[in-house]
CSV table of C-alpha atoms in Angstrom, one decimal:
chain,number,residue,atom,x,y,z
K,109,UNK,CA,-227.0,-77.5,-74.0
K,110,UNK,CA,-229.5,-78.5,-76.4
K,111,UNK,CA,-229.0,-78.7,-79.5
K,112,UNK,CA,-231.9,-77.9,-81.8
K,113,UNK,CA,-232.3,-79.8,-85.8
K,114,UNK,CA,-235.1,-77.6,-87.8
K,115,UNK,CA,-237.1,-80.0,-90.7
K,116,UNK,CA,-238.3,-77.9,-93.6
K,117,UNK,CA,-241.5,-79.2,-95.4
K,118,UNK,CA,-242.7,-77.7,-98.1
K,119,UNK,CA,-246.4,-79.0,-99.1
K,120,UNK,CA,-248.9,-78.5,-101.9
K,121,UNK,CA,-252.1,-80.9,-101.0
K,122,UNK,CA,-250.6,-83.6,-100.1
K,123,UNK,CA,-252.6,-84.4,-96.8
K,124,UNK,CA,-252.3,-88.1,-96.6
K,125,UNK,CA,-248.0,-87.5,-97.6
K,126,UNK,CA,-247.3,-84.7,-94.7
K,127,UNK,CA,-249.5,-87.1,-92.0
K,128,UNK,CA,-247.1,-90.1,-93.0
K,129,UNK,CA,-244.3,-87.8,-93.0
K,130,UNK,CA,-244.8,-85.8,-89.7
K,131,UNK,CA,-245.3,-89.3,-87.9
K,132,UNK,CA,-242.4,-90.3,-89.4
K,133,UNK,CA,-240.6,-87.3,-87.4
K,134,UNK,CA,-242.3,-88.3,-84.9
K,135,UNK,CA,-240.9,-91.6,-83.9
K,136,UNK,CA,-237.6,-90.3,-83.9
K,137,UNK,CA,-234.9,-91.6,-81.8
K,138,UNK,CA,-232.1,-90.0,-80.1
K,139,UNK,CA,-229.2,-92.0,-77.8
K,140,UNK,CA,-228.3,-88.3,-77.3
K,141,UNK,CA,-230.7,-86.4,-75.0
K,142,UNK,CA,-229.4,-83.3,-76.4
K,143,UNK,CA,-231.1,-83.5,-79.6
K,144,UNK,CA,-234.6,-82.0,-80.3
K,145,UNK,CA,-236.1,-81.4,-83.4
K,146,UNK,CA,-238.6,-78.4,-84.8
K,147,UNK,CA,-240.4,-77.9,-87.8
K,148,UNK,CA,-241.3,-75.4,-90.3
K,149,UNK,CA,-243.9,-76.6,-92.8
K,150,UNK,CA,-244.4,-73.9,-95.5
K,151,UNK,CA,-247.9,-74.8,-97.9
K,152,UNK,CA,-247.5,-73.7,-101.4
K,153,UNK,CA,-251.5,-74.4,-102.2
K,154,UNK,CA,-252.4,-72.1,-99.0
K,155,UNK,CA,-255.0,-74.6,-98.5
K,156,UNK,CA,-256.8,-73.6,-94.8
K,157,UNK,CA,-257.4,-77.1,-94.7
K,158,UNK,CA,-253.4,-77.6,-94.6
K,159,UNK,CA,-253.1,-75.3,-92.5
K,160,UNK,CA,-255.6,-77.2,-89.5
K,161,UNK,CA,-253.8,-80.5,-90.5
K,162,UNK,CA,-250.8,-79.1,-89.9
K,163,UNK,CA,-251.5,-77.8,-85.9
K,164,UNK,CA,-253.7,-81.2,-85.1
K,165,UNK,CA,-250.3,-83.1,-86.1
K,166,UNK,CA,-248.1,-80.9,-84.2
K,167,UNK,CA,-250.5,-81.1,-81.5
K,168,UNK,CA,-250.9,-84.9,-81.8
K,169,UNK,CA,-247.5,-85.7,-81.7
K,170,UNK,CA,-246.1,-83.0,-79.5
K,171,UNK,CA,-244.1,-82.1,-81.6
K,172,UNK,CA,-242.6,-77.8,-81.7
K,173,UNK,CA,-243.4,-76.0,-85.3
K,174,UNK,CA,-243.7,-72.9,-87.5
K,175,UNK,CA,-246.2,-72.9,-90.2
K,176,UNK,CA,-246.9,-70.4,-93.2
K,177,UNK,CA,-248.2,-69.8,-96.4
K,178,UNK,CA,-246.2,-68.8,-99.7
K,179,UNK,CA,-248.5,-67.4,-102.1
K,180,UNK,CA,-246.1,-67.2,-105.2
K,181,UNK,CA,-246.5,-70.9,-107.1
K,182,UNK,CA,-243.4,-72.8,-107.6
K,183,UNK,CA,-241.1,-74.9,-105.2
K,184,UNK,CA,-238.0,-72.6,-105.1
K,185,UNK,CA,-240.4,-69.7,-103.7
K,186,UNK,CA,-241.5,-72.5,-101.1
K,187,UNK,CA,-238.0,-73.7,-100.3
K,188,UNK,CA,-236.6,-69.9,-99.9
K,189,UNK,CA,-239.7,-69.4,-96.9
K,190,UNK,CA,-238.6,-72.2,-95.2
K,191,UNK,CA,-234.5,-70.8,-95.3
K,192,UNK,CA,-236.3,-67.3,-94.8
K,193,UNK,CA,-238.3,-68.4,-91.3
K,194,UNK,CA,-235.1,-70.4,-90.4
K,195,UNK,CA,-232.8,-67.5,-90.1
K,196,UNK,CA,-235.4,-65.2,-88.9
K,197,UNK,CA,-237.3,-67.3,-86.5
K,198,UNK,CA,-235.1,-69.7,-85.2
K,199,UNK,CA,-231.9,-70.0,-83.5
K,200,UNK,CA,-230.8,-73.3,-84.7
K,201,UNK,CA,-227.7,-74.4,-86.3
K,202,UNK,CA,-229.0,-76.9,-88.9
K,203,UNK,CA,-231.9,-77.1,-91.2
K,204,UNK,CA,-232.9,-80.7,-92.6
K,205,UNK,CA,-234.7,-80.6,-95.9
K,206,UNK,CA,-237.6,-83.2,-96.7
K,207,UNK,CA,-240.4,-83.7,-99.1
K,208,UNK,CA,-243.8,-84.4,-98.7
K,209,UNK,CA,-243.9,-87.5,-100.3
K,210,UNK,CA,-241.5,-89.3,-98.2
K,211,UNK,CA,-241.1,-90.8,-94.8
K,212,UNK,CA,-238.0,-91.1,-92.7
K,213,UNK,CA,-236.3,-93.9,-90.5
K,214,UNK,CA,-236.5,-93.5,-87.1
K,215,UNK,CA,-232.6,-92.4,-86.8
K,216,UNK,CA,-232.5,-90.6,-89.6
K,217,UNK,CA,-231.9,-87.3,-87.7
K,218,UNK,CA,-229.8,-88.7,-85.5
K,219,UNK,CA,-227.5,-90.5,-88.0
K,220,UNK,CA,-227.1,-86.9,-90.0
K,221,UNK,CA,-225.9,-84.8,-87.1
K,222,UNK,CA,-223.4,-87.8,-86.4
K,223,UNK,CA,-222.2,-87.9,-90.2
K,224,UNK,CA,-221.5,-84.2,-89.9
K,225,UNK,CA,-219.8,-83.9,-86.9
K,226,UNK,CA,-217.6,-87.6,-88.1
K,227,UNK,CA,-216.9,-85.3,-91.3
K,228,UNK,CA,-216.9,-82.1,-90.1
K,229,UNK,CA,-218.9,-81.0,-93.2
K,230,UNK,CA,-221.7,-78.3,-93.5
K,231,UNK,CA,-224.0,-80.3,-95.9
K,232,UNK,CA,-224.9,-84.3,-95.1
K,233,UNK,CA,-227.3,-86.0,-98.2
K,234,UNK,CA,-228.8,-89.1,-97.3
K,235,UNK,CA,-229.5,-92.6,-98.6
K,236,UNK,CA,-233.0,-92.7,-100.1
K,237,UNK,CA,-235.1,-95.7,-101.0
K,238,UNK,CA,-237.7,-96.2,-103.8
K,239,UNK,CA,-241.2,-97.4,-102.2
K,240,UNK,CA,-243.3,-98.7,-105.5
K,241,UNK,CA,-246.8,-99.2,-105.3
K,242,UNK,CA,-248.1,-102.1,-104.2
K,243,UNK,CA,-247.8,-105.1,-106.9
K,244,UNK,CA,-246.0,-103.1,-109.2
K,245,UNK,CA,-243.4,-105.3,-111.8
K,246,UNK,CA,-240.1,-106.1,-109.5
K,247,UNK,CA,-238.1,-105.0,-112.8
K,248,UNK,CA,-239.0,-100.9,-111.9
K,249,UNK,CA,-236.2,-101.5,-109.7
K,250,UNK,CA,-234.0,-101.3,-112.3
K,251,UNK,CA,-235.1,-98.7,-114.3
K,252,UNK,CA,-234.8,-95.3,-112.9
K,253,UNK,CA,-236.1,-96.2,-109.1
K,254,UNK,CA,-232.5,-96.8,-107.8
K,255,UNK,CA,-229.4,-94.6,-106.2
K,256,UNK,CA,-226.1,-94.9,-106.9
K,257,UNK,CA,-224.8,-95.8,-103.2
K,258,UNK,CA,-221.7,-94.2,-102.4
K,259,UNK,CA,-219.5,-94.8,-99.1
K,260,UNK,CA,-220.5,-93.7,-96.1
K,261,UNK,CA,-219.1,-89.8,-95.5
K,262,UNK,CA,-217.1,-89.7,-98.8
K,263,UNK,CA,-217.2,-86.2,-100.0
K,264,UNK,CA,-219.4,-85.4,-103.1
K,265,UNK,CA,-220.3,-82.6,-105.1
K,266,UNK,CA,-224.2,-82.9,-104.9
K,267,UNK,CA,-227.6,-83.1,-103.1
K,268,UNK,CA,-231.0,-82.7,-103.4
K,269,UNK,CA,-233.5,-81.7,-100.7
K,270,UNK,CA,-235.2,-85.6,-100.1
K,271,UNK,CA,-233.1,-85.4,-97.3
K,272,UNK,CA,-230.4,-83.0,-96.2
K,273,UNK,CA,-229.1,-82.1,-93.4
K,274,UNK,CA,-227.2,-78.1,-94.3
K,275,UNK,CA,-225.4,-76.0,-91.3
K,276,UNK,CA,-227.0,-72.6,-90.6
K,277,UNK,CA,-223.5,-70.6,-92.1
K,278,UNK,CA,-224.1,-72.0,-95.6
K,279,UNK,CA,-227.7,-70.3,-95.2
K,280,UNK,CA,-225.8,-66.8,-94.3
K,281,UNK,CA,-223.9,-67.0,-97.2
K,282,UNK,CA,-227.0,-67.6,-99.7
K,283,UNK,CA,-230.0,-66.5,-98.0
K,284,UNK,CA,-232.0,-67.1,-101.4
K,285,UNK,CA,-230.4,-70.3,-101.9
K,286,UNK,CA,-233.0,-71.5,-104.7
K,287,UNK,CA,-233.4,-70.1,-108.0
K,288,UNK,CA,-237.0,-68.9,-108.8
K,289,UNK,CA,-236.3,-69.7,-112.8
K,290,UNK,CA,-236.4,-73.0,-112.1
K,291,UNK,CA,-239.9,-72.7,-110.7
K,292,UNK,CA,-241.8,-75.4,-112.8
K,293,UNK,CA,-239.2,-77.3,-114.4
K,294,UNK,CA,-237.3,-78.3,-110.7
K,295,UNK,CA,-234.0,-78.7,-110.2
K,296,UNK,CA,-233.7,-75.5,-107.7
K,297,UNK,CA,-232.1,-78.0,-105.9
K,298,UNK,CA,-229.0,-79.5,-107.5
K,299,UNK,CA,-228.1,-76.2,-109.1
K,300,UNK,CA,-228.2,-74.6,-105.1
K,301,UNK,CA,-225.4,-77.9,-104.6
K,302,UNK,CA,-223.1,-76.6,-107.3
K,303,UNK,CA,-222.9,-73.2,-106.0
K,304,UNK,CA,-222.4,-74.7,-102.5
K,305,UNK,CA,-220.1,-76.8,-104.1
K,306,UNK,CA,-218.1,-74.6,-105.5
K,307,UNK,CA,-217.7,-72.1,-102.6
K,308,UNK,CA,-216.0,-74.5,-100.6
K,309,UNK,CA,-218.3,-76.3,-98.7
K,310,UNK,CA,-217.9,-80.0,-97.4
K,311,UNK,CA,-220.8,-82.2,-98.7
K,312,UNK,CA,-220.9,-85.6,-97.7
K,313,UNK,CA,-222.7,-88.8,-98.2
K,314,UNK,CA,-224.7,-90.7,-95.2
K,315,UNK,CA,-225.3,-94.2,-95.8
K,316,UNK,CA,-226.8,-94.7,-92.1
K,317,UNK,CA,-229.2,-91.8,-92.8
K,318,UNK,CA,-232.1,-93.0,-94.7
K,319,UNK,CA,-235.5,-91.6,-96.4
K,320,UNK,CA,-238.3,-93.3,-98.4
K,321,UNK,CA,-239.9,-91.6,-101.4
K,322,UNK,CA,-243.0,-93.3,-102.1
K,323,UNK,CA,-243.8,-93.6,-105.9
K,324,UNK,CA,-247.3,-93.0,-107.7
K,325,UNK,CA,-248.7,-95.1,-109.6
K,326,UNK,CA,-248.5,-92.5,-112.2
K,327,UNK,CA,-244.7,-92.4,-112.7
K,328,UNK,CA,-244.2,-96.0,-113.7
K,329,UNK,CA,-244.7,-95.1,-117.1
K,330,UNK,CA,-241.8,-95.1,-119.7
K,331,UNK,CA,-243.1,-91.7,-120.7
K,332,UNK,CA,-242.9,-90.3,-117.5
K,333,UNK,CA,-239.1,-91.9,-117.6
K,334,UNK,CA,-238.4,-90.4,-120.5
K,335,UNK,CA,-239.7,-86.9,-119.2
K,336,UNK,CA,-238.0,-87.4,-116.1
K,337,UNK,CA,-234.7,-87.8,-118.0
K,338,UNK,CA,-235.4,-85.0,-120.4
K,339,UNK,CA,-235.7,-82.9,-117.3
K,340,UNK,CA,-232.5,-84.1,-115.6
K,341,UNK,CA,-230.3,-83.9,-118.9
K,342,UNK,CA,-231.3,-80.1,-119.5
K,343,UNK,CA,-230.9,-79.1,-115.7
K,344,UNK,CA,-227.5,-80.8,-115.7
K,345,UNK,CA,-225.9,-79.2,-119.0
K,346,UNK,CA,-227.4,-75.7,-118.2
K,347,UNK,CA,-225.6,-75.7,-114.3
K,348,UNK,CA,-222.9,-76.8,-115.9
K,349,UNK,CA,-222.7,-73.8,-117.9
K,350,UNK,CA,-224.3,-71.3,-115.5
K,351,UNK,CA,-221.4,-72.2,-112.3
K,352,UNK,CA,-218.6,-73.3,-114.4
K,353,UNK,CA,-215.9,-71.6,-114.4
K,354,UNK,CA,-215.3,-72.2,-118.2
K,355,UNK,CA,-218.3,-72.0,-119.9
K,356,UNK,CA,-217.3,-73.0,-123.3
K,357,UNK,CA,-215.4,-75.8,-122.0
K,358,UNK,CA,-218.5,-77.0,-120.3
K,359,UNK,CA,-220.0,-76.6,-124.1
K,360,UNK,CA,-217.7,-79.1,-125.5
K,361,UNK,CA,-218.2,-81.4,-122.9
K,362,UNK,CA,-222.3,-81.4,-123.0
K,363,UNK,CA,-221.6,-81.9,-126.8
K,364,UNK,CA,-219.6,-85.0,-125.9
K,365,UNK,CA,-221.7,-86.4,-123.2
K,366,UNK,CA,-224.6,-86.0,-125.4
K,367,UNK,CA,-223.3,-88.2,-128.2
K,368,UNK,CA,-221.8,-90.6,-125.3
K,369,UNK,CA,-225.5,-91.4,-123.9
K,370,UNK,CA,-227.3,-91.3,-126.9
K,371,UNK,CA,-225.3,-94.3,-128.0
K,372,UNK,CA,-225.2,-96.1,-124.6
K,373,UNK,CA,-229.4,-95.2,-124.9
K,374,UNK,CA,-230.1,-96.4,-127.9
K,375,UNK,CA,-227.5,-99.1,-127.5
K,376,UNK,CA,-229.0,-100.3,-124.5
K,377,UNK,CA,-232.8,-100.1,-126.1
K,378,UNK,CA,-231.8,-102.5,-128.8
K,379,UNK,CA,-230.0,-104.8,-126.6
K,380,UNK,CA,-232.6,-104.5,-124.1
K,381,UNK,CA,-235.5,-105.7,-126.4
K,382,UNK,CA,-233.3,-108.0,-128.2
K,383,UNK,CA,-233.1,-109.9,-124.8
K,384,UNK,CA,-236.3,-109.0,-122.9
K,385,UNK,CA,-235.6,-107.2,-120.1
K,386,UNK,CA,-237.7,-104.5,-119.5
K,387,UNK,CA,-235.7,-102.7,-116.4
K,388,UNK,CA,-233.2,-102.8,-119.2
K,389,UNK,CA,-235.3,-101.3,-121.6
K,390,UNK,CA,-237.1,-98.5,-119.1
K,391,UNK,CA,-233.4,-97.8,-117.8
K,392,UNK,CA,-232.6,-97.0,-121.6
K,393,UNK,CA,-235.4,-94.8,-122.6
K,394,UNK,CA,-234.6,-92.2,-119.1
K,395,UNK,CA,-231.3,-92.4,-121.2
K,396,UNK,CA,-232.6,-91.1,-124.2
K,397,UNK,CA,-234.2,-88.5,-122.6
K,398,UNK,CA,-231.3,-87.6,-120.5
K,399,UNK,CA,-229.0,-87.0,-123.5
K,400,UNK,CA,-232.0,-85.0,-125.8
K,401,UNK,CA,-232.2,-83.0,-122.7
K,402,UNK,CA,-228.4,-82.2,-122.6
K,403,UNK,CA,-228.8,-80.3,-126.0
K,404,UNK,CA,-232.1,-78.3,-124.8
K,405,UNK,CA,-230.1,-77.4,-121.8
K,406,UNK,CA,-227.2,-75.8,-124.0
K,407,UNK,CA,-229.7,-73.5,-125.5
K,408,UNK,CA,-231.4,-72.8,-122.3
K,409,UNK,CA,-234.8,-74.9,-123.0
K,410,UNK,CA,-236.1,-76.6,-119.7
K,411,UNK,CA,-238.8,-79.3,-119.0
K,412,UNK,CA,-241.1,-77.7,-116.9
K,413,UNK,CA,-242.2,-80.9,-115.2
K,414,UNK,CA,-244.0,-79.4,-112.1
K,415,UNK,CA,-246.8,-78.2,-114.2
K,416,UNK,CA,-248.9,-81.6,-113.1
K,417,UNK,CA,-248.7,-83.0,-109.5
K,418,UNK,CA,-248.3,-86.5,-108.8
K,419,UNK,CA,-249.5,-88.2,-105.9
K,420,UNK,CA,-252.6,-86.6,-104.1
């Protein structure tokens, strides 16, 4: 019996990201000849340009596929398609998120399926690596283009969609798993985690599984870091609050974690400079931003930082 593994790609004119990524798919390999994979490729630009790319490379790779069109602007409206056409259109048990910008290792399917049925968990988040452009400064490393690496099928209370692997029954019990608020500023994703989190589902953590986001030029900037922080630090403190089940407990403790990193930021600017290390330094000012954005969180500001496209 074969068991099917459906890839959801959401895309908003990226042509030269989705061809990298689909032949990525592509050059899958599976020791188990019961494993095939699908995909459902839902274009947020509705581009018709997209939408021939999208059947040459299904063609060209022989590869199976669904693609549509959603018309309302904003990842979470993309991302609830692609769980829409998965429960309507397909019989398969799991659905494997992936963006556009990245590319995958040629086991990466296969090592997910095997992390979840090791674990026995419904969700399985994967390893990512940073790809900088070429001759960029080896000290961006250290900055913000790192992830904290935690043992392979530990259970965690997190993920994003760069590459997950979530059983169909999770789906079932949210259908509209991403939260259209969230439409410019991001984070759709890690609040989606909490709730799964908190309903009992078993995430885990795949070291063997492993995706590559590749980095514009544009983001190796410190103001970009410093957005990207700002971002992260008001998503965090406002899920807190929103799936808690103490809100004004989860207050208290955005109050103290904001104090926490703006000393440990500013700390770490000081030092940073004092001993000229830039990755230091850069590591510091997404920091800063992270704690600012803790108190914008608490009185439900968000960083809408999907308002420019990077990349293509």
């Amino acid at each position: 019996m074969r068991t099917p593994i459906v890839i959801g790609i959401i895309t908003y004119n990226r042509p030269r990201g989705l061809a990298a990524l689909v032949e990525s798919i592509a050059r899958q390999q599976f020791d188990r000849k019961e494993l095939s994979v699908s995909l459902i490729i839902v274009d947020n630009a509705c581009n018709p340009n997209t939408e021939k790319q999208v059947y040459t490379l299904l063609e060209e790779h022989s590869l199976q596929g669904i693609y549509s069109t959603e018309e309302e602007q904003g990842i979470p409206y993309a991302r609830n398609k692609v769980v829409e056409l998965f429960l309507r259109e397909t019989s398969g048990k799991w659905l494997a998120f992936i963006d556009d910008d990245q590319t995958v290792a040629p086991s990466w399917v296969a090592s997910l399926v095997e992390t979840a049925e090791e674990t026995s968990a419904q969700v399985v988040y994967n390893r990512q690596e940073y790809v900088l452009p070429p001759g960029s400064p080896e000290w961006w490393k250290k900055s913000f283009f790192f992830q904290k690496k935690e043992v392979h099928g530990a259970k965690i209370a997190y993920f994003y969609t760069h590459g997950v692997l979530i059983h169909r029954t999770v789906f079932e019990h949210f259908p509209y798993p991403f939260d259209i608020c969230l439409k410019k500023s991001g984070g759709s994703d890690s609040r989606f985690a909490a709730q799964v989190h908190r309903a009992g589902f078993i995430i885990v953590y795949s070291h063997t599984a492993c995706s590559y986001e590749h980095v514009p030029a544009s983001r190796l900037t410190y103001k970009w870091l410093y957005k990207r922080g700002l971002r992260a630090g008001a998503l965090s403190s406002a899920t807190g609050i929103l799936t808690g089940k103490h809100p004004w407990y989860m207050r208290a403790k955005c109050v103290l974690r904001f104090f926490c990193w703006t000393g440990r930021a500013v700390g770490g600017i000081l030092f940073s400079t004092l001993i000229q290390k830039k990755g230091q330094q850069a590591r510091a000012v997404y920091e800063l931003g992270w704690a600012v954005g803790i108190v914008m969180g608490l009185f439900g500001f968000l960083h809408d930082e999907y308002t420019t496209i990077h990349g293509e």
